[in-house]
Amino acid sequence: MTEKKESMDSGVILVTGATGKSGTETVRLLRERGLPVRAIVRTMDDRAERLRERGAEIVQCDLLNFADVRMATTDVAKAYFSYPPGPGYIEAAVNFIQAVTDAGVHAVVEMSQIGVRPDTTHIGLQHWIVERMFDRTPLVVTHLRPTLFMNWVENFWIRISADKGILRLPLGSVRHAPITMEDVARVIEAILLNPEPHDREIYELFGAQELDWYAIAAKVQAELGIEVRYEPIEIWTMLAALTALGRPDRAHHLAMVSQDYRDGFYSGFNNMVEQLSGFKPTTVEEYVAANRDAFDTNGELAMTDVRLNAA
Ligand SMILES: NC(=O)c1ccc[n+]([C@@H]2O[C@H](COP(=O)([O-])OP(=O)(O)OC[C@H]3O[C@@H](n4cnc5c(N)ncnc54)[C@H](OP(=O)(O)O)[C@@H]3O)[C@@H](O)[C@H]2O)c1
């Protein structure tokens, strides 16, 4: 093994968005292997404290502040980059790409999204541009394009009563294979452990089974043992309800994603999760069983009658 390779294997792995969904899971898996992890957090809150308890080095860093990013990337060997959709994404990506290139970071795994393309206008375009910017660097870089995350099931869940629940979303009768954060993080971990074979690869990632939302509701029903039905709504209905909640940016993003979903951009299937990570992806039933408590109450994006009527 060369000296350079040794330092790559032993160097610090930087995780951005470490308090977010994919970041938290990635830190957990890397720390369970005993690897040195530097976790970027925006605020020093209890989520940061939990990461510290896992043995991660915590660095407070605003990805929109280049000086912060430069400091956070010092002595880093490999990194996972993720940023939430919306304003600031391109700026954060530019800061990150410049800083990791200057710091001589070896490899980056970056979170993109399925269906990204140059001829669109929203997050799909932003992700596509960021992918291409990473491709212009000397980094070993891998792009992940997951389909819709499994947590949409939980986020849009409405608990009507002790024996009834509704999934009310604007996703028509189109199918996708929902993927969990743990499955995505296992892929991130596997690539970070051995990045070279994945240089410049773009991986579309899918969960265990392609299902429409009627079938997802049936699986939630079977697992929870209560009556569950899917109620499709119009995109503009969700847009109005979320806007009325004072979240216009999120509303607009979810509306664009929903339109792409209805146009089939999130559909499809492969076995890349298992191929890359060695683990079979989580099924809807397994996810619900592991997160049963979350279904006792409404999800944060629940399109309840009250919210729809207030819009
Ligand atoms: N949702 C889906 O179904 C889906 C599907 C495929 C791909 N994706 C892609 O997945 C990505 C989101 O991943 P995720 O769900 O793991 O993220 P997430 O849970 O939304 O977390 C975002 C993280 O970024 C941090 N952050 C935000 N602004 C920051 C800043 N200026 N400086 C430093 N950190 C900052 C947040 O910190 P705070 O919490 O402190 O703000 C949080 O830790 C997006 O790019 C999205 O397009 C999503």
Short mmCIF file of C-alpha atoms and ligand atoms in Angstrom, two decimals:
data_model
loop_
_atom_site.label_atom_id
_atom_site.label_comp_id
_atom_site.label_asym_id
_atom_site.label_seq_id
_atom_site.Cartn_x
_atom_site.Cartn_y
_atom_site.Cartn_z
CA MET A 1 0.00 0.00 0.00
CA THR A 2 1.41 3.44 -0.89
CA GLU A 3 1.85 6.22 1.69
CA LYS A 4 -0.85 8.27 -0.07
CA LYS A 5 -3.33 5.38 -0.04
CA GLU A 6 -2.63 4.79 3.69
CA SER A 7 -3.39 8.43 4.50
CA MET A 8 -6.61 8.24 2.45
CA ASP A 9 -7.74 5.19 4.39
CA SER A 10 -6.98 6.71 7.77
CA GLY A 11 -8.00 10.31 7.08
CA VAL A 12 -11.01 12.13 8.38
CA ILE A 13 -14.35 11.64 6.63
CA LEU A 14 -16.39 14.84 6.49
CA VAL A 15 -20.19 14.62 6.59
CA THR A 16 -22.24 17.69 5.67
CA GLY A 17 -25.88 17.98 6.71
CA ALA A 18 -24.91 15.74 9.61
CA THR A 19 -28.01 16.68 11.60
CA GLY A 20 -30.22 15.90 8.59
CA LYS A 21 -31.71 12.56 7.60
CA SER A 22 -29.03 11.05 5.35
CA GLY A 23 -26.19 12.76 7.24
CA THR A 24 -27.23 11.40 10.64
CA GLU A 25 -27.45 7.84 9.32
CA THR A 26 -24.11 8.17 7.52
CA VAL A 27 -22.35 9.38 10.66
CA ARG A 28 -23.88 6.50 12.61
CA LEU A 29 -22.69 3.84 10.16
CA LEU A 30 -19.18 5.29 9.81
CA ARG A 31 -18.76 5.63 13.56
CA GLU A 32 -19.99 2.07 14.10
CA ARG A 33 -16.95 1.09 12.01
CA GLY A 34 -14.76 3.24 14.25
CA LEU A 35 -13.84 5.61 11.42
CA PRO A 36 -12.83 9.21 12.17
CA VAL A 37 -15.78 11.43 11.26
CA ARG A 38 -16.07 15.21 11.21
CA ALA A 39 -19.72 16.23 11.29
CA ILE A 40 -20.77 19.64 9.98
CA VAL A 41 -23.63 21.18 11.95
CA ARG A 42 -25.24 24.56 11.56
CA THR A 43 -26.21 24.95 15.20
CA MET A 44 -24.84 23.40 18.37
CA ASP A 45 -28.10 21.80 19.51
CA ASP A 46 -29.10 18.42 20.95
CA ARG A 47 -28.73 16.80 17.51
CA ALA A 48 -25.10 17.94 17.47
CA GLU A 49 -24.66 16.59 20.98
CA ARG A 50 -25.96 13.16 19.87
CA LEU A 51 -23.40 13.12 17.04
CA ARG A 52 -20.67 14.00 19.51
CA GLU A 53 -21.81 11.14 21.75
CA ARG A 54 -21.32 8.83 18.76
CA GLY A 55 -17.70 9.93 18.69
CA ALA A 56 -17.85 12.37 15.77
CA GLU A 57 -15.81 15.57 15.80
CA ILE A 58 -18.36 18.40 15.60
CA VAL A 59 -17.66 21.47 13.50
CA GLN A 60 -20.08 24.37 13.39
CA CYS A 61 -20.12 25.54 9.79
CA ASP A 62 -22.46 27.48 7.56
CA LEU A 63 -21.97 26.09 4.06
CA LEU A 64 -22.90 29.53 2.72
CA ASN A 65 -19.81 30.97 4.43
CA PHE A 66 -16.64 30.11 2.48
CA ALA A 67 -14.30 30.77 5.41
CA ASP A 68 -16.28 28.27 7.51
CA VAL A 69 -16.20 25.66 4.77
CA ARG A 70 -12.47 26.12 4.20
CA MET A 71 -11.83 25.53 7.88
CA ALA A 72 -14.08 22.47 8.03
CA THR A 73 -12.41 20.78 5.05
CA THR A 74 -8.82 20.99 6.36
CA ASP A 75 -7.13 17.55 6.56
CA VAL A 76 -10.18 15.77 5.18
CA ALA A 77 -9.65 12.61 3.09
CA LYS A 78 -13.20 11.91 1.91
CA ALA A 79 -16.57 13.58 2.22
CA TYR A 80 -20.32 13.20 1.85
CA PHE A 81 -22.03 16.33 0.48
CA SER A 82 -25.73 17.00 0.83
CA TYR A 83 -27.73 20.23 0.99
CA PRO A 84 -31.48 20.74 1.28
CA PRO A 85 -33.35 21.88 -1.83
CA GLY A 86 -34.03 25.58 -2.09
CA PRO A 87 -32.24 28.91 -2.03
CA GLY A 88 -28.53 28.68 -1.31
CA TYR A 89 -27.98 25.20 -2.70
CA ILE A 90 -25.82 26.25 -5.67
CA GLU A 91 -23.85 28.72 -3.53
CA ALA A 92 -23.23 26.09 -0.85
CA ALA A 93 -22.14 23.58 -3.51
CA VAL A 94 -19.74 26.09 -5.11
CA ASN A 95 -18.20 26.89 -1.71
CA PHE A 96 -17.84 23.19 -0.94
CA ILE A 97 -16.36 22.24 -4.31
CA GLN A 98 -13.78 25.03 -4.17
CA ALA A 99 -12.83 24.23 -0.57
CA VAL A 100 -12.46 20.46 -1.00
CA THR A 101 -10.46 20.96 -4.19
CA ASP A 102 -8.11 23.43 -2.43
CA ALA A 103 -7.79 21.07 0.54
CA GLY A 104 -6.78 18.13 -1.68
CA VAL A 105 -9.70 15.99 -0.55
CA HIS A 106 -9.57 12.62 -2.32
CA ALA A 107 -13.19 11.56 -2.84
CA VAL A 108 -16.72 12.91 -2.50
CA VAL A 109 -20.09 11.19 -2.57
CA GLU A 110 -22.77 13.75 -3.37
CA MET A 111 -26.52 13.55 -2.88
CA SER A 112 -28.49 14.34 -6.00
CA GLN A 113 -31.96 13.12 -6.96
CA ILE A 114 -33.58 10.93 -9.57
CA GLY A 115 -34.93 12.68 -12.66
CA VAL A 116 -32.41 15.54 -12.65
CA ARG A 117 -31.92 17.10 -16.06
CA PRO A 118 -30.77 20.28 -17.75
CA ASP A 119 -34.11 21.09 -19.37
CA THR A 120 -36.10 21.78 -16.21
CA THR A 121 -36.36 24.76 -13.90
CA HIS A 122 -36.30 23.71 -10.27
CA ILE A 123 -34.28 21.45 -7.95
CA GLY A 124 -33.88 18.97 -10.82
CA LEU A 125 -31.82 21.55 -12.70
CA GLN A 126 -29.86 22.65 -9.63
CA HIS A 127 -28.86 19.07 -8.82
CA TRP A 128 -27.88 18.46 -12.45
CA ILE A 129 -25.66 21.56 -12.51
CA VAL A 130 -24.01 20.66 -9.20
CA GLU A 131 -23.29 17.14 -10.48
CA ARG A 132 -21.57 18.60 -13.55
CA MET A 133 -19.55 21.05 -11.40
CA PHE A 134 -18.25 18.14 -9.29
CA ASP A 135 -17.34 16.30 -12.51
CA ARG A 136 -15.02 19.17 -13.48
CA THR A 137 -12.86 18.69 -10.36
CA PRO A 138 -9.93 16.29 -9.88
CA LEU A 139 -11.90 14.59 -7.08
CA VAL A 140 -13.01 10.98 -7.21
CA VAL A 141 -16.73 11.72 -7.26
CA THR A 142 -19.92 9.67 -7.15
CA HIS A 143 -23.45 10.97 -7.69
CA LEU A 144 -26.41 9.38 -5.92
CA ARG A 145 -29.85 9.80 -7.41
CA PRO A 146 -32.38 8.23 -5.04
CA THR A 147 -36.07 8.06 -5.76
CA LEU A 148 -38.60 9.51 -3.27
CA PHE A 149 -37.62 8.78 0.33
CA MET A 150 -39.70 6.44 2.47
CA ASN A 151 -40.33 9.18 5.03
CA TRP A 152 -42.95 10.71 2.73
CA VAL A 153 -45.21 7.94 4.10
CA GLU A 154 -44.74 9.24 7.62
CA ASN A 155 -44.67 12.96 6.76
CA PHE A 156 -48.06 12.92 5.00
CA TRP A 157 -49.69 10.46 7.41
CA ILE A 158 -53.04 11.47 8.96
CA ARG A 159 -54.16 9.61 12.07
CA ILE A 160 -57.94 9.92 11.94
CA SER A 161 -58.76 7.78 14.98
CA ALA A 162 -57.53 4.78 16.96
CA ASP A 163 -58.48 2.42 14.15
CA LYS A 164 -58.16 4.58 11.03
CA GLY A 165 -55.47 6.43 9.06
CA ILE A 166 -55.20 8.20 5.71
CA LEU A 167 -52.35 8.83 3.30
CA ARG A 168 -53.40 11.99 1.46
CA LEU A 169 -50.89 13.06 -1.19
CA PRO A 170 -50.92 14.59 -4.69
CA LEU A 171 -49.16 11.62 -6.29
CA GLY A 172 -51.90 10.10 -8.47
CA SER A 173 -51.63 6.38 -9.13
CA VAL A 174 -47.99 6.44 -10.26
CA ARG A 175 -45.53 3.92 -8.81
CA HIS A 176 -42.13 4.27 -7.17
CA ALA A 177 -39.95 2.11 -4.89
CA PRO A 178 -39.64 4.13 -1.64
CA ILE A 179 -36.14 4.09 -0.19
CA THR A 180 -35.11 4.58 3.43
CA MET A 181 -32.34 6.81 4.73
CA GLU A 182 -30.59 3.79 6.18
CA ASP A 183 -30.45 2.16 2.74
CA VAL A 184 -29.08 5.36 1.17
CA ALA A 185 -26.54 5.74 3.99
CA ARG A 186 -25.34 2.15 3.53
CA VAL A 187 -24.58 2.99 -0.10
CA ILE A 188 -22.76 6.20 0.94
CA GLU A 189 -20.73 4.22 3.49
CA ALA A 190 -19.81 1.49 0.98
CA ILE A 191 -18.62 4.00 -1.61
CA LEU A 192 -16.65 6.07 0.90
CA LEU A 193 -14.85 2.90 2.03
CA ASN A 194 -13.69 2.23 -1.52
CA PRO A 195 -14.41 5.21 -3.80
CA GLU A 196 -12.16 4.49 -6.82
CA PRO A 197 -14.41 2.01 -8.68
CA HIS A 198 -17.26 4.53 -8.45
CA ASP A 199 -15.48 7.56 -9.92
CA ARG A 200 -17.88 9.63 -12.10
CA GLU A 201 -20.62 7.04 -11.65
CA ILE A 202 -24.25 8.11 -11.36
CA TYR A 203 -26.34 5.66 -9.34
CA GLU A 204 -30.13 5.72 -9.36
CA LEU A 205 -31.22 4.18 -6.05
CA PHE A 206 -34.54 2.43 -5.38
CA GLY A 207 -36.11 0.70 -2.39
CA ALA A 208 -37.38 -2.86 -2.14
CA GLN A 209 -40.46 -2.74 -4.36
CA GLU A 210 -42.17 -0.43 -6.85
CA LEU A 211 -45.67 0.38 -5.57
CA ASP A 212 -48.41 2.93 -6.15
CA TRP A 213 -49.82 4.72 -3.13
CA TYR A 214 -52.87 2.46 -2.94
CA ALA A 215 -50.48 -0.48 -2.51
CA ILE A 216 -48.34 1.46 -0.01
CA ALA A 217 -51.50 2.23 2.03
CA ALA A 218 -52.44 -1.48 1.95
CA LYS A 219 -49.01 -2.38 3.35
CA VAL A 220 -49.24 0.25 6.09
CA GLN A 221 -52.69 -1.12 6.93
CA ALA A 222 -51.40 -4.69 7.13
CA GLU A 223 -48.52 -3.70 9.41
CA LEU A 224 -50.44 -1.34 11.75
CA GLY A 225 -53.55 -3.52 11.85
CA ILE A 226 -55.90 -0.56 11.36
CA GLU A 227 -57.89 0.68 8.35
CA VAL A 228 -55.66 2.79 6.05
CA ARG A 229 -56.62 4.31 2.74
CA TYR A 230 -54.85 6.45 0.15
CA GLU A 231 -56.65 9.63 -0.90
CA PRO A 232 -55.10 11.33 -3.93
CA ILE A 233 -55.42 15.12 -3.96
CA GLU A 234 -54.50 17.75 -6.54
CA ILE A 235 -51.07 19.35 -6.44
CA TRP A 236 -52.55 22.83 -6.14
CA THR A 237 -54.52 21.67 -3.06
CA MET A 238 -51.28 20.72 -1.28
CA LEU A 239 -49.56 23.86 -2.55
CA ALA A 240 -52.32 26.08 -1.11
CA ALA A 241 -52.36 24.24 2.23
CA LEU A 242 -48.59 24.39 2.74
CA THR A 243 -48.43 28.01 1.59
CA ALA A 244 -51.15 28.88 4.11
CA LEU A 245 -48.97 27.26 6.77
CA GLY A 246 -46.34 29.90 5.97
CA ARG A 247 -43.97 27.61 4.08
CA PRO A 248 -44.10 28.87 0.47
CA ASP A 249 -40.58 27.67 -0.50
CA ARG A 250 -41.20 24.15 0.78
CA ALA A 251 -44.68 24.18 -0.81
CA HIS A 252 -43.26 25.16 -4.17
CA HIS A 253 -40.50 22.52 -3.98
CA LEU A 254 -42.92 19.74 -3.03
CA ALA A 255 -45.31 20.80 -5.80
CA MET A 256 -42.53 20.56 -8.41
CA VAL A 257 -41.43 17.17 -7.05
CA SER A 258 -45.04 15.98 -7.14
CA GLN A 259 -45.42 17.03 -10.78
CA ASP A 260 -42.21 15.19 -11.69
CA TYR A 261 -43.50 12.19 -9.77
CA ARG A 262 -46.78 12.23 -11.69
CA ASP A 263 -44.77 12.49 -14.91
CA GLY A 264 -42.96 9.27 -13.99
CA PHE A 265 -39.52 10.68 -13.16
CA TYR A 266 -39.44 8.85 -9.80
CA SER A 267 -40.55 5.48 -11.18
CA GLY A 268 -38.27 2.60 -12.02
CA PHE A 269 -36.40 -0.14 -10.25
CA ASN A 270 -32.95 -1.69 -9.96
CA ASN A 271 -30.94 -3.59 -7.36
CA MET A 272 -28.16 -1.02 -6.92
CA VAL A 273 -28.68 -0.70 -3.15
CA GLU A 274 -27.95 -4.39 -2.64
CA GLN A 275 -25.23 -4.44 -5.28
CA LEU A 276 -23.38 -1.48 -3.76
CA SER A 277 -24.00 -2.04 -0.05
CA GLY A 278 -24.56 -5.78 0.23
CA PHE A 279 -27.85 -5.15 2.07
CA LYS A 280 -31.35 -5.76 0.74
CA PRO A 281 -33.38 -2.53 0.83
CA THR A 282 -35.99 -2.04 3.55
CA THR A 283 -39.61 -2.87 2.72
CA VAL A 284 -42.56 -0.61 3.59
CA GLU A 285 -43.68 -3.17 6.17
CA GLU A 286 -40.23 -3.22 7.83
CA TYR A 287 -40.10 0.58 7.87
CA VAL A 288 -43.54 0.91 9.47
CA ALA A 289 -42.72 -1.79 12.02
CA ALA A 290 -39.50 0.02 12.99
CA ASN A 291 -41.21 3.43 13.20
CA ARG A 292 -44.59 2.38 14.59
CA ASP A 293 -44.77 5.25 17.10
CA ALA A 294 -44.57 7.83 14.32
CA PHE A 295 -47.95 6.62 13.05
CA ASP A 296 -49.74 7.36 16.34
CA THR A 297 -50.04 11.04 15.39
CA ASN A 298 -50.25 13.19 12.24
CA GLY A 299 -47.10 13.67 10.16
CA GLU A 300 -45.61 17.16 9.83
CA LEU A 301 -47.04 17.56 6.30
CA ALA A 302 -50.42 15.92 7.03
CA MET A 303 -53.01 17.36 4.64
CA THR A 304 -55.75 17.30 7.28
CA ASP A 305 -59.26 18.61 6.62
CA VAL A 306 -58.48 21.54 8.93
CA ARG A 307 -55.41 22.50 6.88
CA LEU A 308 -57.17 22.05 3.56
CA ASN A 309 -60.14 24.13 4.69
CA ALA A 310 -57.88 26.89 6.01
CA ALA A 311 -56.11 27.25 2.65
N1 LIG B 1 -36.93 13.94 0.07
C1 LIG B 1 -36.77 13.07 -0.92
O1 LIG B 1 -37.66 12.24 -1.18
C2 LIG B 1 -35.49 13.09 -1.72
C3 LIG B 1 -35.30 12.13 -2.69
C4 LIG B 1 -34.09 12.11 -3.42
C5 LIG B 1 -33.11 13.07 -3.12
N2 LIG B 1 -33.34 14.03 -2.18
C6 LIG B 1 -32.30 15.03 -1.91
O2 LIG B 1 -31.78 14.80 -0.62
C7 LIG B 1 -31.18 16.01 -0.14
C8 LIG B 1 -31.59 16.25 1.30
O3 LIG B 1 -31.02 15.23 2.08
P1 LIG B 1 -31.56 14.95 3.55
O4 LIG B 1 -33.04 14.67 3.46
O5 LIG B 1 -30.67 13.97 4.20
O6 LIG B 1 -31.38 16.39 4.23
P2 LIG B 1 -32.24 17.06 5.37
O7 LIG B 1 -32.76 16.04 6.32
O8 LIG B 1 -33.18 18.03 4.73
O9 LIG B 1 -31.10 17.86 6.15
C9 LIG B 1 -30.47 18.97 5.61
C10 LIG B 1 -29.22 19.24 6.44
O10 LIG B 1 -28.49 20.34 5.88
C11 LIG B 1 -28.20 21.26 6.95
N3 LIG B 1 -28.05 22.60 6.41
C12 LIG B 1 -29.00 23.36 5.82
N4 LIG B 1 -28.49 24.55 5.46
C13 LIG B 1 -27.18 24.55 5.86
C14 LIG B 1 -26.12 25.47 5.79
N5 LIG B 1 -26.29 26.68 5.23
N6 LIG B 1 -24.92 25.13 6.30
C15 LIG B 1 -24.73 23.93 6.87
N7 LIG B 1 -25.67 22.98 6.94
C16 LIG B 1 -26.90 23.30 6.45
C17 LIG B 1 -29.37 21.12 7.89
O11 LIG B 1 -29.07 21.66 9.14
P3 LIG B 1 -30.26 22.28 10.04
O12 LIG B 1 -31.21 21.13 10.29
O13 LIG B 1 -29.60 22.80 11.25
O14 LIG B 1 -30.92 23.34 9.19
C18 LIG B 1 -29.53 19.60 7.90
O15 LIG B 1 -28.58 19.00 8.72
C19 LIG B 1 -31.67 17.12 -1.05
O16 LIG B 1 -30.61 17.51 -1.90
C20 LIG B 1 -32.80 16.46 -1.84
O17 LIG B 1 -32.98 17.03 -3.11
C21 LIG B 1 -34.49 14.04 -1.47
#
